[in-house]
Coordinates of C-alpha atoms in Angstrom, one line a residue:
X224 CA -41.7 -26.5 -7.9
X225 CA -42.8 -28.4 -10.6
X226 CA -46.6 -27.4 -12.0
X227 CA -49.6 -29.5 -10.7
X228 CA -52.7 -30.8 -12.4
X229 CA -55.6 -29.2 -11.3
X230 CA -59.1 -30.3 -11.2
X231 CA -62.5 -28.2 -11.4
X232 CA -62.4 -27.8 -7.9
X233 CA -59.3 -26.6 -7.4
X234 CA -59.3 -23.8 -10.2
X235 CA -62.9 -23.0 -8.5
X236 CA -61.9 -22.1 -5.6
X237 CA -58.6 -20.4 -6.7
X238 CA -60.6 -18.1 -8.3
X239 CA -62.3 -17.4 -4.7
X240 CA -59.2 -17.0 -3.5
X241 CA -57.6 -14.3 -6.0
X242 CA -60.8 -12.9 -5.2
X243 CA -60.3 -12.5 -2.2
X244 CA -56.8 -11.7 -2.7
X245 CA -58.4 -8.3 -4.9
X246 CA -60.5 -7.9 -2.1
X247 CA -58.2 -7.9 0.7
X248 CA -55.9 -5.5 -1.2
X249 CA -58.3 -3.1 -1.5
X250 CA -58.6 -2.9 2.4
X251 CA -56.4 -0.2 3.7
X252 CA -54.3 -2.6 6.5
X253 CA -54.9 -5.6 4.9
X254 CA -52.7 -7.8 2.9
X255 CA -54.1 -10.0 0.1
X256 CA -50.4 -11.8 0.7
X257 CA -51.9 -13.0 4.0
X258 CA -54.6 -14.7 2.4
X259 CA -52.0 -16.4 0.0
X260 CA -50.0 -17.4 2.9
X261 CA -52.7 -18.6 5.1
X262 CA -54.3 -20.7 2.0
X263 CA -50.9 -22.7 1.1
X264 CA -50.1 -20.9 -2.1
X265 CA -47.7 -18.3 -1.3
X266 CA -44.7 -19.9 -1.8
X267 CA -46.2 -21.3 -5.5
X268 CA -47.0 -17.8 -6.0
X269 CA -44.0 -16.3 -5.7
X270 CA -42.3 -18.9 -7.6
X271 CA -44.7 -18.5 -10.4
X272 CA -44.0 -14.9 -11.0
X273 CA -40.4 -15.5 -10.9
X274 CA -40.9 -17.2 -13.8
X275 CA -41.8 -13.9 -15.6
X276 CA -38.3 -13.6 -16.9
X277 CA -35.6 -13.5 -19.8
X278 CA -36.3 -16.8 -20.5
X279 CA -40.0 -16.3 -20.4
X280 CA -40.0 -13.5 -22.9
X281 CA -37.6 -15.6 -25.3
X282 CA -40.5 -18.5 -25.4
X283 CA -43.2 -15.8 -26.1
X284 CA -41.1 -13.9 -28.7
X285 CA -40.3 -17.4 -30.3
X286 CA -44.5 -18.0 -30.7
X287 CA -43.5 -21.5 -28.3
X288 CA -47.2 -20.4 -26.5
X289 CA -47.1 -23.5 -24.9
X290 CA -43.6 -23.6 -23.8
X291 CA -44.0 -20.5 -22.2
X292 CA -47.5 -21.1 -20.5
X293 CA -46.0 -23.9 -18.6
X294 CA -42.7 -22.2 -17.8
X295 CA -44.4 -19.9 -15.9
X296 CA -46.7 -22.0 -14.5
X297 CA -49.9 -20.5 -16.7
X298 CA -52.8 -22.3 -15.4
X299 CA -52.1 -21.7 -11.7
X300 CA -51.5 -18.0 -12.7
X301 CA -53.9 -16.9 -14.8
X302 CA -56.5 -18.1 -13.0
X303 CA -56.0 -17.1 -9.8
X304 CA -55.5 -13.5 -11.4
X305 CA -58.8 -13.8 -13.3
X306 CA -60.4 -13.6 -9.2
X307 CA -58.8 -10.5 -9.0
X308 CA -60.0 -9.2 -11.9
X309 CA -63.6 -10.0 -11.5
X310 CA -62.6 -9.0 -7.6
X311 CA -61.9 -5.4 -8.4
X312 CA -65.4 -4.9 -10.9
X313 CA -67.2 -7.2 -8.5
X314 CA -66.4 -7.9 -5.0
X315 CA -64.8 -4.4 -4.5
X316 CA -67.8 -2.7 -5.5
X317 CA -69.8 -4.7 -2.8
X318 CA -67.0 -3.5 -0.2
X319 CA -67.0 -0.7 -0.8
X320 CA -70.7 -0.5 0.0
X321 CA -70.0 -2.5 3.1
X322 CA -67.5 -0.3 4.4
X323 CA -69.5 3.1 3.7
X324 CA -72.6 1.7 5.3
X325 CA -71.5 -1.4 8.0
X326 CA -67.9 0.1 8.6
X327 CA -67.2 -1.5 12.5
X328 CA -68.3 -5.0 11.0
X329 CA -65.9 -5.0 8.0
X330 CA -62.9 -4.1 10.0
X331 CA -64.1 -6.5 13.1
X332 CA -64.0 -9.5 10.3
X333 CA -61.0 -8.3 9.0
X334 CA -59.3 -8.2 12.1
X335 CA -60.6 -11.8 13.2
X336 CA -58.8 -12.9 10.1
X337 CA -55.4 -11.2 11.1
X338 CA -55.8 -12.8 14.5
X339 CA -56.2 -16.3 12.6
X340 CA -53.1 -15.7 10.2
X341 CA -50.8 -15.2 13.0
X342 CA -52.4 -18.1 14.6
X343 CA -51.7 -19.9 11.6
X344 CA -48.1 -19.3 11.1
X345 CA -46.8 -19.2 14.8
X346 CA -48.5 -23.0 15.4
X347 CA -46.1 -24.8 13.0
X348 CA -43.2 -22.3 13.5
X349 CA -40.5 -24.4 14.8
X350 CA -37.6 -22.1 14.7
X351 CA -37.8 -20.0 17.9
X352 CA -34.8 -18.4 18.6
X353 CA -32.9 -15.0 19.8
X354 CA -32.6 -14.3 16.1
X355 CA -36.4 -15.0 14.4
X356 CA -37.8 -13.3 17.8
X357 CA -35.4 -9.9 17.3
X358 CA -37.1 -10.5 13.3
X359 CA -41.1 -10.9 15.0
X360 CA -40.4 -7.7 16.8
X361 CA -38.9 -5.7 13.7
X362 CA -41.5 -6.8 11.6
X363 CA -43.9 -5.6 14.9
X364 CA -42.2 -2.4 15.0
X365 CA -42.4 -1.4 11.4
X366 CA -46.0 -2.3 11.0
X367 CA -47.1 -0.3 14.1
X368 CA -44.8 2.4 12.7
X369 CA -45.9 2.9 9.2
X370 CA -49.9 2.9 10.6
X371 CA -48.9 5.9 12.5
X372 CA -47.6 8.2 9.6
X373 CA -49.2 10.9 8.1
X374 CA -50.8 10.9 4.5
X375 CA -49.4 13.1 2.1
X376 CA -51.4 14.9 -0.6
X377 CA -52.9 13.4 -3.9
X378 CA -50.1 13.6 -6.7
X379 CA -50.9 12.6 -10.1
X380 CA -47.8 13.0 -11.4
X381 CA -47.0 9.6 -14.3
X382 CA -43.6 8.9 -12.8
X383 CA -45.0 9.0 -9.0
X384 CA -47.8 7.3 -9.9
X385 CA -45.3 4.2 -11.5
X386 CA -43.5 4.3 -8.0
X387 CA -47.3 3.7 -6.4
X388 CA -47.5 0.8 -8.6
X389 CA -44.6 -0.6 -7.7
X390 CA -45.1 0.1 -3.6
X391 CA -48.8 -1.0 -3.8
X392 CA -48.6 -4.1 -4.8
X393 CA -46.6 -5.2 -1.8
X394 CA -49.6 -6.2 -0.2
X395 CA -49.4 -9.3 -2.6
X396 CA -45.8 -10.4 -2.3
X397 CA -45.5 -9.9 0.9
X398 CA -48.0 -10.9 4.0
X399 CA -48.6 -7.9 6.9
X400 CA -47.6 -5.1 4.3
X401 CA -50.8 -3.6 2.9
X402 CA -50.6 -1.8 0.0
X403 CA -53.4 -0.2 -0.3
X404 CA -52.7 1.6 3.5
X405 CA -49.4 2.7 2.1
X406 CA -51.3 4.2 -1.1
X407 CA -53.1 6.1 1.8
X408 CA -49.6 7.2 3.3
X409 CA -48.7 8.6 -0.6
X410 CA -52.0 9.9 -0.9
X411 CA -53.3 8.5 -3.5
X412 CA -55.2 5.8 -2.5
X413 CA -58.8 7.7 -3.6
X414 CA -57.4 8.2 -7.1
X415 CA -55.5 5.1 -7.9
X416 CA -58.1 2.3 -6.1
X417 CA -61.8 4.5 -6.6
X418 CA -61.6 7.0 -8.9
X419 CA -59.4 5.1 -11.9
X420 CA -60.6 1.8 -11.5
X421 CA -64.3 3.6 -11.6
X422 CA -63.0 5.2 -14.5
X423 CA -62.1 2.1 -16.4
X424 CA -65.5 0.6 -15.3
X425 CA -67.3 3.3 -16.8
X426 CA -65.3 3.5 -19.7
X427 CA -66.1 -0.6 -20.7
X428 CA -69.5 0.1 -19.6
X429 CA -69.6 3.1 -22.5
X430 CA -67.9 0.5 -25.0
X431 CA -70.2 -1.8 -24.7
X432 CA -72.8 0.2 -25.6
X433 CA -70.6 1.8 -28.7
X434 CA -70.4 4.6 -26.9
X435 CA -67.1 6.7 -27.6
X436 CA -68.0 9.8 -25.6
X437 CA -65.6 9.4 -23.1
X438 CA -62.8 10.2 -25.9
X439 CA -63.2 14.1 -25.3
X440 CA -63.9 13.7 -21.6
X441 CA -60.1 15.3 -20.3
X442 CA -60.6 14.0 -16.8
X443 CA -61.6 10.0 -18.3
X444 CA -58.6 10.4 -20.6
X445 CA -56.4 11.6 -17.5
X446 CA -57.6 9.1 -15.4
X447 CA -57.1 5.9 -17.8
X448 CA -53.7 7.5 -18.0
X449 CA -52.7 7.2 -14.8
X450 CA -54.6 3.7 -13.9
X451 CA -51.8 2.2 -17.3
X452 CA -49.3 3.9 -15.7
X453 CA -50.0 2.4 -12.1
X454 CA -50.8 -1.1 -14.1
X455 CA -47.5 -0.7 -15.6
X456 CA -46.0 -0.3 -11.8
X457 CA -47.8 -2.8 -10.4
X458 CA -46.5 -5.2 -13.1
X459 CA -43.2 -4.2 -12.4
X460 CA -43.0 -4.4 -8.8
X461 CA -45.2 -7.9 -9.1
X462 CA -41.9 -9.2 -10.9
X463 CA -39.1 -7.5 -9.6
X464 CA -40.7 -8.2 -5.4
X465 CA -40.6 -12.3 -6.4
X466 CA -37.2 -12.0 -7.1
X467 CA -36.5 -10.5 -4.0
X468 CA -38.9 -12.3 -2.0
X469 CA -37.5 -15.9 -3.7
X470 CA -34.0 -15.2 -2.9
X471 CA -34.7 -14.2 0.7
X472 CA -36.9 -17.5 1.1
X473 CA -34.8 -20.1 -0.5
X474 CA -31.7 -18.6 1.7
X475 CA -33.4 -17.1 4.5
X476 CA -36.6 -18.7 4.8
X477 CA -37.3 -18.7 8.7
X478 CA -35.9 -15.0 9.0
X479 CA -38.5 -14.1 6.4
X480 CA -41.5 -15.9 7.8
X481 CA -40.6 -14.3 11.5
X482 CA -40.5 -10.7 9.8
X483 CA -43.6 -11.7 8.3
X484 CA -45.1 -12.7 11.2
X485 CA -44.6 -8.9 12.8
X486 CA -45.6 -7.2 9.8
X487 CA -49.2 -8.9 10.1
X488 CA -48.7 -8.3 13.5
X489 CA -48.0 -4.4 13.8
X490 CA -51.3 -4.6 10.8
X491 CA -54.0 -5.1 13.8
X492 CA -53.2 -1.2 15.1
X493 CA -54.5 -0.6 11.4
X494 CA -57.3 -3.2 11.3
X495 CA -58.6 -2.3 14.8
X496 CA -62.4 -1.5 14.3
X497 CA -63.2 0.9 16.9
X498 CA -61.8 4.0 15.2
X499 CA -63.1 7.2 14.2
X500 CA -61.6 8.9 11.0
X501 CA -59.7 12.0 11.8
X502 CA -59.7 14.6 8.6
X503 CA -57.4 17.3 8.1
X504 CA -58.6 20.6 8.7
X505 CA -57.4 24.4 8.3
X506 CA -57.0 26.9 10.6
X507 CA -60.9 27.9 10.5
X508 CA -61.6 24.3 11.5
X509 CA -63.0 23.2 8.1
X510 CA -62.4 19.6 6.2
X511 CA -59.9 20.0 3.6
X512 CA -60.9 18.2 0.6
X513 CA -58.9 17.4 -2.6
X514 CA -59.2 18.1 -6.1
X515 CA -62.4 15.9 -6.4
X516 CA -64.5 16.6 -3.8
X517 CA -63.0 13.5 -1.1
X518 CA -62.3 14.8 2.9
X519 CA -58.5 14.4 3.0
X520 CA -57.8 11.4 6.0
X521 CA -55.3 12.8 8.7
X522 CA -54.9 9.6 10.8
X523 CA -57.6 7.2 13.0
X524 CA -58.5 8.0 16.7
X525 CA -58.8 4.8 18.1
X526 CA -60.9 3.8 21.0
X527 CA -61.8 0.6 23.5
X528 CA -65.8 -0.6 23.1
X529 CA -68.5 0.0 25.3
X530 CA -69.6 -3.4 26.7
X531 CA -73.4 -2.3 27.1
X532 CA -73.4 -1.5 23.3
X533 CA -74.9 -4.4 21.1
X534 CA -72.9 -3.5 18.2
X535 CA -70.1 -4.5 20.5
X536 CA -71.0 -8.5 20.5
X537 CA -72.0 -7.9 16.6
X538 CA -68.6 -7.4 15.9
X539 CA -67.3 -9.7 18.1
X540 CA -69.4 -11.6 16.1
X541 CA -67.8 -10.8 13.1
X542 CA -64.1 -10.9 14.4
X543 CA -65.1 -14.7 15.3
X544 CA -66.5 -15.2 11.8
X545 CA -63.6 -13.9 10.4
X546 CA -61.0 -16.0 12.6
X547 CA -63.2 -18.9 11.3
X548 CA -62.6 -18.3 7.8
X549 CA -58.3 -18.3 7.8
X550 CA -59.3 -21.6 9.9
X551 CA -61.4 -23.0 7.0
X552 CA -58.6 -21.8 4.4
X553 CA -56.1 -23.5 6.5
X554 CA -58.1 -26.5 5.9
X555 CA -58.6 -26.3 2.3
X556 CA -54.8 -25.8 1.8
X557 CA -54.4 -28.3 3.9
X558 CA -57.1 -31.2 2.3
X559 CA -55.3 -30.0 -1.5
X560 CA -51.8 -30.1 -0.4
X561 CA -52.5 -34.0 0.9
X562 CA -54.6 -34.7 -2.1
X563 CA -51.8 -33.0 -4.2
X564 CA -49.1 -35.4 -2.8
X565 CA -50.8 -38.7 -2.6

């Protein structure tokens, strides 16, 4: 795939979409590979990082800069990771705060835009057969599956924490999978995605001012620790996942996208915004709470809506809005890909 030239416009809104790539994985149940897939880049994606090879690390160690930017296809790359980046110090803050204070509406967009992704890829998938159906209804099964396990307990153990890394960025590579709700399942989703990447955030907000404080604070140290170490996963599992991911969709390519297609499917039971959080309690009927202070989730006791409720058409509202945005990346991808071509 050879590498194309960009304009302005095009590295512009890349950047809006690694953010919301950052975004989306941040969002137990939600993929930022969906939004990769739905805006035409996924398979450029995973091609790029397969790049990140032997060969690769021969140009860099050589000094051929150049050589090596373009073998792995720099410019599309780096700045469609520089949105996530500014996603998780910008955007994520802001959802954060959406989700803590407008909780119904964030999921009810976020499930419009799940509806719209599986709209997306079963219009144009030609391939129905006995075999990519029996795929669809794997990838269903698992998905459903995986949002009804338990959560385990917070480990901050370096070597668990590389596995996280390498199991939480799935959400990237590979549409319907969300990483962050299997960080969730491992338990460690409040200390990986909150309380390290608050860490770092603090930590740069303290070196900008020349402030070096946070050298004898044990539990910044500990955290910055274990945010490398999940960086270091992440990295890992980024490369290792193309490889897989390439293989399976240069010789399997409509299997994959039918597996896909469930995965983001069984992801709605996740998504669904009518929910209330269940916590884990003891025997007396008190909230268990981890080693910082955070109510330990159990699971989601979802419900139907009330059709005399308002908020009820406000997050239909929302679900639209969000089925309208995958629609309007659909047409982007669409509008470059032609402009691309011709």
């Amino acid at each position: 795939m050879p590498q194309h030239t960009r304009t302005f416009s095009d590295r512009f809104f890349l950047v809006l979409k690694g953010l919301a790539m950052g975004a989306a994985n941040k969002v137990p149940g939600v993929s930022g590979g969906v939004v990769a897939f739905v805006a035409g880049f996924y398979e450029e994606f995973i091609y790029s990082l397969q790049k990140i090879n032997l060969t690769a690390f021969k140009l860099l160690i050589r000094g051929r800069l150049k050589s090596f930017w373009e073998y792995i296809n720099g410019r599309f790359l780096g700045v469609l990771i520089l949105g996530m980046l500014i996603s998780y110090f910008s955007v994520s803050k802001l959802l954060d705060y959406l989700i803590i204070h407008y909780e119904l509406y964030v999921w009810s967009a976020f499930f419009g835009m799940i509806i719209g992704s599986i709209y997306y890829i079963v219009k144009d998938f030609e391939a129905w057969n006995r075999q990519t159906i029996c795929w669809i209804l794997i990838g269903t099964i698992i998905g459903v599956s995986i949002s009804l396990l338990e959560p385990a307990k917070e480990n901050d153990n370096l070597w668990f924490v590389f596995f996280c890394g390498i199991i939480g960025v799935s959400g990237m590579t590979l549409p319907g999978l969300s990483g962050s709700f299997i960080l969730i399942l491992l338990g460690n989703y409040v200390l990986l995605l909150i309380d390290a990447v608050n860490a770092l955030y603090d930590t740069m907000a303290e070196l900008l001012r020349w402030d070096l404080s946070f050298l004898h604070n044990t539990e910044r140290i500990r955290l910055l620790k274990v945010l490398i170490v999940f960086s270091l996963g992440s990295v890992t599992g980024l490369v290792t996942l193309s490889h897989l991911l390439g293989y399976v969709l240069k010789h399997y390519k409509q299997a994959t996208f039918a597996l896909i297609t469930g995965f983001i499917t069984g992801s709605l039971g996740v998504v669904w915004p009518w929910k209330h959080k269940i916590y884990k309690t003891n025997a007396m009927g008190n909230v268990l709470k981890d080693t910082h202070g955070n109510a330990i989730l159990d699971n989601y006791d979802r419900y139907l809506p009330a059709i005399s409720d308002a908020s009820t058409y406000t997050a239909l509202f929302f679900m639209v809005f969000g089925i309208g945005i995958v629609l309007w990346l659909e047409w982007y991808g669409a509008k470059t890909s032609k402009k691309i071509t011709s």
